[in-house]
CSV table of C-alpha atoms in Angstrom, one decimal:
chain,number,residue,atom,x,y,z
A,1124,ASN,CA,19.8,-4.3,-3.3
A,1125,ALA,CA,16.8,-5.7,-5.1
A,1126,GLY,CA,13.4,-4.4,-4.0
A,1127,VAL,CA,10.5,-6.4,-2.8
A,1128,MET,CA,9.7,-9.1,-5.3
A,1129,GLN,CA,6.3,-10.6,-5.9
A,1130,ASN,CA,5.4,-13.5,-8.2
A,1131,PRO,CA,3.6,-14.2,-10.2
A,1132,ARG,CA,2.7,-10.7,-11.4
A,1133,HIS,CA,-0.5,-12.0,-13.0
A,1134,LEU,CA,-2.4,-15.1,-11.9
A,1135,VAL,CA,-5.6,-16.5,-13.5
A,1136,ARG,CA,-7.5,-19.1,-11.6
A,1137,ARG,CA,-10.9,-20.8,-12.1
A,1138,ARG,CA,-13.4,-20.7,-9.3
A,1139,GLY,CA,-12.6,-23.4,-6.8
A,1140,GLN,CA,-8.9,-23.5,-7.5
A,1141,GLU,CA,-6.1,-22.5,-5.1
A,1142,ALA,CA,-4.0,-19.3,-5.5
A,1143,ARG,CA,-0.6,-19.0,-4.0
A,1144,LEU,CA,1.0,-15.6,-4.1
A,1145,ARG,CA,4.7,-15.2,-3.1
A,1146,CYS,CA,6.5,-12.2,-1.7
A,1147,SER,CA,10.3,-12.0,-1.2
A,1148,PRO,CA,11.1,-9.0,1.1
A,1149,MET,CA,14.0,-6.7,0.6
A,1150,LYS,CA,17.3,-8.1,1.8
A,1151,GLY,CA,17.6,-7.6,5.5
A,1152,HIS,CA,13.9,-7.1,6.0
A,1153,SER,CA,12.2,-9.5,8.4
A,1154,HIS,CA,8.7,-7.9,8.5
A,1155,VAL,CA,6.1,-8.5,5.8
A,1156,TYR,CA,2.7,-7.0,5.2
A,1157,TRP,CA,0.0,-8.1,2.8
A,1158,TYR,CA,-2.6,-5.7,1.4
A,1159,ARG,CA,-5.5,-6.2,-1.0
A,1160,GLN,CA,-6.8,-3.7,-3.5
A,1161,LEU,CA,-10.2,-4.6,-4.9
A,1162,PRO,CA,-11.3,-3.2,-8.2
A,1163,GLU,CA,-12.3,0.5,-7.8
A,1164,GLU,CA,-11.5,0.3,-4.1
A,1165,GLY,CA,-8.7,1.4,-1.9
A,1166,LEU,CA,-6.0,-0.6,-0.3
A,1167,LYS,CA,-6.9,-2.7,2.7
A,1168,PHE,CA,-4.5,-4.2,5.3
A,1169,MET,CA,-4.7,-8.0,5.5
A,1170,VAL,CA,-1.9,-9.4,7.6
A,1171,TYR,CA,1.4,-8.6,9.2
A,1172,LEU,CA,4.0,-11.3,9.6
A,1173,GLN,CA,7.5,-11.7,11.0
A,1174,LYS,CA,9.7,-14.7,10.3
A,1175,GLU,CA,7.7,-17.8,11.4
A,1176,ASN,CA,5.1,-15.6,13.2
A,1177,ILE,CA,1.8,-14.1,12.3
A,1178,ILE,CA,1.7,-10.9,14.3
A,1179,ASP,CA,-1.6,-9.4,13.2
A,1180,GLU,CA,-4.2,-11.0,10.8
A,1181,SER,CA,-7.1,-8.8,11.7
A,1182,GLY,CA,-7.6,-7.9,8.1
A,1183,MET,CA,-7.7,-11.4,6.7
A,1184,PRO,CA,-11.0,-13.0,5.7
A,1185,LYS,CA,-11.8,-15.7,8.3
A,1186,GLU,CA,-12.1,-18.5,5.8
A,1187,ARG,CA,-10.0,-19.7,2.8
A,1188,PHE,CA,-7.2,-17.2,3.3
A,1189,SER,CA,-3.9,-18.0,5.1
A,1190,ALA,CA,-0.5,-16.5,5.2
A,1191,GLU,CA,2.9,-17.7,6.3
A,1192,PHE,CA,6.5,-16.4,6.4
A,1193,PRO,CA,8.8,-19.3,6.9
A,1194,LYS,CA,12.3,-19.1,8.3
A,1195,GLU,CA,13.6,-19.7,4.8
A,1196,GLY,CA,12.0,-18.6,1.6
A,1197,PRO,CA,9.3,-16.1,0.6
A,1198,SER,CA,6.1,-15.2,2.4
A,1199,ILE,CA,3.1,-17.0,0.9
A,1200,LEU,CA,-0.5,-15.7,0.8
A,1201,ARG,CA,-2.7,-18.7,0.0
A,1202,ILE,CA,-6.3,-18.5,-1.1
A,1203,GLN,CA,-8.2,-21.7,-1.2
A,1204,GLN,CA,-11.3,-22.4,-3.3
A,1205,VAL,CA,-11.1,-19.0,-5.0
A,1206,VAL,CA,-14.3,-17.1,-5.9
A,1207,ARG,CA,-14.8,-14.2,-8.3
A,1208,GLY,CA,-14.8,-11.7,-5.4
A,1209,ASP,CA,-11.2,-12.6,-4.7
A,1210,SER,CA,-10.1,-11.0,-8.0
A,1211,ALA,CA,-7.9,-8.1,-6.9
A,1212,ALA,CA,-4.4,-6.8,-6.8
A,1213,TYR,CA,-2.5,-8.2,-3.8
A,1214,PHE,CA,0.5,-6.1,-2.7
A,1215,CYS,CA,3.1,-7.0,-0.1
A,1216,ALA,CA,5.4,-4.6,1.6
A,1217,SER,CA,8.4,-5.2,3.8
A,1218,SER,CA,10.2,-3.2,6.5
A,1219,PRO,CA,13.5,-3.8,8.3
A,1220,THR,CA,12.4,-4.3,11.8
A,1221,ASP,CA,9.2,-3.1,13.4
A,1222,THR,CA,6.1,-1.2,12.3
A,1223,TYR,CA,7.6,2.2,12.8
A,1224,TYR,CA,9.9,2.0,9.8
A,1225,GLU,CA,9.0,2.9,6.2
A,1226,GLN,CA,7.4,0.1,4.2
A,1227,TYR,CA,8.7,-0.8,0.7
A,1228,PHE,CA,6.0,-2.1,-1.6
A,1229,GLY,CA,6.3,-4.9,-4.2
A,1230,PRO,CA,4.8,-4.6,-7.7
A,1231,GLY,CA,1.7,-6.6,-6.8
A,1232,THR,CA,0.1,-9.7,-8.0
A,1233,ARG,CA,-3.1,-9.3,-10.0
A,1234,LEU,CA,-5.4,-12.2,-9.4
A,1235,THR,CA,-8.2,-12.9,-11.8
A,1236,VAL,CA,-10.8,-15.5,-11.0
A,1237,THR,CA,-12.8,-16.7,-14.0
B,510,LYS,CA,-17.2,8.5,7.6
B,511,ASN,CA,-13.9,7.1,6.4
B,512,GLU,CA,-11.0,7.3,8.9
B,513,VAL,CA,-8.8,8.8,6.2
B,514,GLU,CA,-10.2,11.4,3.8
B,515,GLN,CA,-8.3,12.8,0.9
B,516,SER,CA,-9.1,15.8,-1.3
B,517,PRO,CA,-9.5,16.3,-4.1
B,518,GLN,CA,-10.5,13.0,-5.6
B,519,ASN,CA,-9.3,14.1,-9.0
B,520,LEU,CA,-7.0,16.8,-10.0
B,521,THR,CA,-5.9,18.1,-13.4
B,522,ALA,CA,-3.1,20.5,-13.7
B,523,GLN,CA,-0.9,22.1,-16.4
B,524,GLU,CA,2.7,21.3,-16.4
B,525,GLY,CA,4.6,23.6,-14.1
B,526,GLU,CA,1.8,24.2,-11.7
B,527,PHE,CA,2.1,23.8,-7.9
B,528,ILE,CA,0.0,20.9,-6.6
B,529,THR,CA,-1.5,20.4,-3.2
B,530,ILE,CA,-3.2,17.2,-2.1
B,531,ASN,CA,-4.8,17.1,1.4
B,532,CYS,CA,-5.3,14.3,3.8
B,533,SER,CA,-7.4,14.4,7.0
B,534,TYR,CA,-7.7,11.6,9.5
B,535,SER,CA,-9.9,11.0,12.5
B,536,VAL,CA,-7.9,8.5,14.6
B,537,GLY,CA,-4.7,8.7,16.6
B,538,ILE,CA,-1.8,7.5,14.5
B,539,SER,CA,1.8,6.6,14.9
B,540,ALA,CA,2.8,7.6,11.4
B,541,LEU,CA,1.4,8.8,8.1
B,542,HIS,CA,2.6,7.6,4.7
B,543,TRP,CA,2.2,9.2,1.3
B,544,LEU,CA,2.2,6.6,-1.5
B,545,GLN,CA,2.3,6.9,-5.3
B,546,GLN,CA,0.5,4.4,-7.5
B,547,HIS,CA,1.3,4.6,-11.2
B,548,PRO,CA,-1.0,3.6,-14.0
B,549,GLY,CA,0.8,0.2,-14.2
B,550,GLY,CA,-0.3,-0.4,-10.6
B,551,GLY,CA,3.0,-0.4,-8.8
B,552,ILE,CA,3.2,1.4,-5.5
B,553,VAL,CA,6.1,3.6,-4.3
B,554,SER,CA,6.4,4.9,-0.8
B,555,LEU,CA,7.1,8.6,-1.0
B,556,PHE,CA,7.2,9.7,2.6
B,557,MET,CA,6.7,8.5,6.1
B,558,LEU,CA,5.9,11.3,8.6
B,559,SER,CA,5.3,11.5,12.3
B,560,SER,CA,5.8,15.2,12.7
B,561,GLY,CA,6.9,18.3,10.8
B,562,LYS,CA,7.9,18.4,7.2
B,563,LYS,CA,9.9,16.3,4.8
B,564,LYS,CA,11.2,17.2,1.3
B,565,HIS,CA,12.5,15.0,-1.5
B,566,GLY,CA,13.2,16.7,-4.8
B,567,ARG,CA,10.1,18.5,-5.9
B,568,LEU,CA,7.9,16.8,-3.3
B,569,ILE,CA,7.2,18.2,0.1
B,570,ALA,CA,5.0,16.5,2.8
B,571,THR,CA,3.8,18.2,5.9
B,572,ILE,CA,1.8,17.0,8.9
B,573,ASN,CA,0.0,18.7,11.7
B,574,ILE,CA,-0.6,16.2,14.4
B,575,GLN,CA,-2.9,18.5,16.5
B,576,GLU,CA,-5.2,19.1,13.5
B,577,LYS,CA,-4.9,15.5,12.2
B,578,HIS,CA,-4.0,16.8,8.7
B,579,SER,CA,-1.3,16.3,6.2
B,580,SER,CA,-0.5,17.8,2.8
B,581,LEU,CA,1.5,16.6,-0.1
B,582,HIS,CA,2.9,19.4,-2.4
B,583,ILE,CA,4.4,19.0,-5.8
B,584,THR,CA,6.4,21.9,-7.2
B,585,ALA,CA,6.9,22.5,-10.9
B,586,SER,CA,4.6,19.6,-11.8
B,587,HIS,CA,5.4,17.4,-14.8
B,588,PRO,CA,3.4,14.9,-16.8
B,589,ARG,CA,5.4,12.1,-15.3
B,590,ASP,CA,3.9,13.1,-11.9
B,591,SER,CA,0.5,11.8,-13.2
B,592,ALA,CA,-0.5,9.0,-10.8
B,593,VAL,CA,-2.8,8.2,-7.9
B,594,TYR,CA,-1.5,9.6,-4.6
B,595,ILE,CA,-2.6,7.7,-1.5
B,596,CYS,CA,-2.5,8.8,2.1
B,597,ALA,CA,-2.2,6.0,4.6
B,598,VAL,CA,-2.1,6.2,8.4
B,599,ARG,CA,-0.5,3.7,10.7
B,600,LEU,CA,-2.5,2.4,13.6
B,601,GLY,CA,-0.2,0.0,15.4
B,602,ASN,CA,0.2,-3.0,13.0
B,603,ASP,CA,-2.6,-1.9,10.8
B,604,MET,CA,-2.6,0.7,8.0
B,605,ARG,CA,-5.7,2.5,6.9
B,606,PHE,CA,-5.7,4.0,3.4
B,607,GLY,CA,-7.4,7.0,1.8
B,608,ALA,CA,-9.2,6.5,-1.4
B,609,GLY,CA,-6.5,8.3,-3.3
B,610,THR,CA,-6.2,11.4,-5.4
B,611,ARG,CA,-5.9,10.9,-9.2
B,612,LEU,CA,-3.5,13.5,-10.5
B,613,THR,CA,-3.2,14.3,-14.2
B,614,VAL,CA,-0.6,16.8,-15.3
B,615,LYS,CA,-1.0,18.0,-18.9
B,616,PRO,CA,1.9,19.2,-21.0
């Protein structure tokens, strides 16, 4: 059973470009969480999704950031018009059903905005 | 004041020593997680606790809900245990993370 997959592992974007980060949950997991780890800071919750539903996006910046988890395919975290402050490690985690199960983390995507 | 406080921030130990990392939180939670982040950056979930104690190999995690406190213990520490250990508490859908404890185990 493959773990949580994230790609790309490293992504470099120029200011103003779009970044698309992908997360494939573990097989059988229908719940996905995205977290951001800014340089020298701790992890912060961004968004919680189930298939085709955003359950909680209270940690998402109001502008330029969006997330989806379609019926088929990976979850996508999309950052439009990236700025230097978006440079961070973005982790996704998945769990089998609801929030009361252990979360399994992916390896993360390191976004660098130049 | 952070909702999740970890101590110590940094910890250096000699191989074989018994390690304790503490986590205190100030909010009502549904579960507490201990995570391990290696120098390469990947995160591994070690434990999820809502009460009592769990053991996995040389790792032991305890939680006292009344005192809002959890500890992570490592017995017979080894250099490969060197990592950042992060305490995280579940608040509904949200997860709040401690700043992490950087553990270095010297041979």
